[in-house]
GROMACS .gro file of C-alpha atoms in nm:
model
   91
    1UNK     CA    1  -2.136   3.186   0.513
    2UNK     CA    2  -1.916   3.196   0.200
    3UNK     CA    3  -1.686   2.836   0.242
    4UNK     CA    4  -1.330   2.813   0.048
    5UNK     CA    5  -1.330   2.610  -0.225
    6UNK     CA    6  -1.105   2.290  -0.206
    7UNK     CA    7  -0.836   2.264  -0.472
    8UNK     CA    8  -0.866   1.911  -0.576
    9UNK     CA    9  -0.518   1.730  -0.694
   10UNK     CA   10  -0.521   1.507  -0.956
   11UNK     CA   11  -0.153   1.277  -0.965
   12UNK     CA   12  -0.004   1.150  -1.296
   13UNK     CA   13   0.268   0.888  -1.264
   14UNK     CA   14   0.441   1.018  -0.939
   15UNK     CA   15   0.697   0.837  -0.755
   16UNK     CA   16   0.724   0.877  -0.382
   17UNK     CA   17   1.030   1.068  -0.282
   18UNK     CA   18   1.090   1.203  -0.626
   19UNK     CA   19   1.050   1.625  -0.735
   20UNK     CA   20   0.683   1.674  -0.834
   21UNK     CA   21   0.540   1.966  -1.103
   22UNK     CA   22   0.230   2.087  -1.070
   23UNK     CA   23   0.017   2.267  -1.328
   24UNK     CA   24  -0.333   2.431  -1.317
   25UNK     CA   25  -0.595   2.255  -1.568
   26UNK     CA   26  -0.924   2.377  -1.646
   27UNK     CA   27  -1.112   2.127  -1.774
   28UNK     CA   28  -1.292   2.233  -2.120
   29UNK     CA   29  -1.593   2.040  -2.038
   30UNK     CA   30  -1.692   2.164  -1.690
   31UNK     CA   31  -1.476   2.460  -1.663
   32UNK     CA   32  -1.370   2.344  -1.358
   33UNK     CA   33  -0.998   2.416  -1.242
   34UNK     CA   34  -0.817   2.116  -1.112
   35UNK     CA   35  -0.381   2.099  -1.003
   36UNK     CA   36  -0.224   1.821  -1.178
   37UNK     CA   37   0.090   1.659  -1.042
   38UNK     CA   38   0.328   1.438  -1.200
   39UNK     CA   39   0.657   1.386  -1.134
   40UNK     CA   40   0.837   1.115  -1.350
   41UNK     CA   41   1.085   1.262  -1.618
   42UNK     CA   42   1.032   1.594  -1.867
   43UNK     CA   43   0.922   1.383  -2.176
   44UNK     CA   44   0.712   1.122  -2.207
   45UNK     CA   45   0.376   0.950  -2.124
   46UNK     CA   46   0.187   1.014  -1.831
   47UNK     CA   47  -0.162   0.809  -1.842
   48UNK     CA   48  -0.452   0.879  -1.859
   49UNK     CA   49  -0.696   1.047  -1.550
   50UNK     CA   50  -1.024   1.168  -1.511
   51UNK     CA   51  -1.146   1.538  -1.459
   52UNK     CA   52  -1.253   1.496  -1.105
   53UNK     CA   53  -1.524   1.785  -1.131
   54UNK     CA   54  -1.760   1.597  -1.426
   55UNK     CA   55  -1.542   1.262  -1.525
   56UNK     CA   56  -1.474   1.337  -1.851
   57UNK     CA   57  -1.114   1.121  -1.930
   58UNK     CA   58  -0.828   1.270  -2.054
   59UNK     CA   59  -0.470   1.158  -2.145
   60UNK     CA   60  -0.181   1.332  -2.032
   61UNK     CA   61   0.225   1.379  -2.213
   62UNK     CA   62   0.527   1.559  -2.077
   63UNK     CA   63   0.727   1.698  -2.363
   64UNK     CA   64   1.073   1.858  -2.303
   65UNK     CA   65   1.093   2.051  -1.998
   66UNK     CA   66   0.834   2.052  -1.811
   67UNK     CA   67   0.546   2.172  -2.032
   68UNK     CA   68   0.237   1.955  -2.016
   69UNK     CA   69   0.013   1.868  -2.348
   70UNK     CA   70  -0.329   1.719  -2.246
   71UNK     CA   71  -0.470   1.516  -2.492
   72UNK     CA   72  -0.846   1.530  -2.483
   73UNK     CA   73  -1.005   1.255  -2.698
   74UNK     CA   74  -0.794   1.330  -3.046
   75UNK     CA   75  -0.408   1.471  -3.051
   76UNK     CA   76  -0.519   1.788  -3.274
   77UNK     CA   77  -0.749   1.849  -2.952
   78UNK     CA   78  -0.433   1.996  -2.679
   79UNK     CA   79  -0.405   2.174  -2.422
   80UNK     CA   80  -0.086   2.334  -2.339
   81UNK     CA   81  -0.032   2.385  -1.942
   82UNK     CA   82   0.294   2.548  -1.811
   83UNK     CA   83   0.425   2.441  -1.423
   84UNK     CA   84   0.265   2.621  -1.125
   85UNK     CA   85   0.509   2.722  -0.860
   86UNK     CA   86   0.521   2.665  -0.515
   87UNK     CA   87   0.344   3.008  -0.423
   88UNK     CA   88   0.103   2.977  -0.676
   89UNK     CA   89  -0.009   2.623  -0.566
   90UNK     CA   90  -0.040   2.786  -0.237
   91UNK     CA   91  -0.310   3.013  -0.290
   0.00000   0.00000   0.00000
């Protein structure tokens, strides 16, 4: 019996009510893909969150429209991540 995988969603400073992005992350630790969701502003400071596959932390910015840069332990360590959209998040 081959079971579907569940998408886990990981969300970053969302408000209730409020337009949500959502980007695919693949965590360079575990390899594990994860959908992050945030949906405050295009610029700015998200918080931090934790890879929900193996824990590692990570710290999350928004910089102009909506590109995410993940930064994992130093700044010269990003990851770029570009917005899923709503079909994509539906597979």
């Amino acid at each position: 019996m081959n079971q579907a995988k569940e998408t886990k969603i990981v969300y970053i400073a969302t408000l209730k009510g409020h337009e949500i992005f959502y980007y695919d992350f693949t965590c360079p630790e575990c390899k594990e893909s994860t959908v992050l969701a945030t949906g405050i502003g295009r610029y700015g400071n998200l918080g931090a969150f934790n890879c929900p596959h193996c824990e590692q932390s990570f710290y999350a910015t928004n910089d102009d429209f909506p590109r995410a840069w993940l930064y994992v332990d130093r700044p010269t360590r990003n990851i770029v991540l570009t917005p899923l959209s709503k079909e994509e998040l539906q597979k």
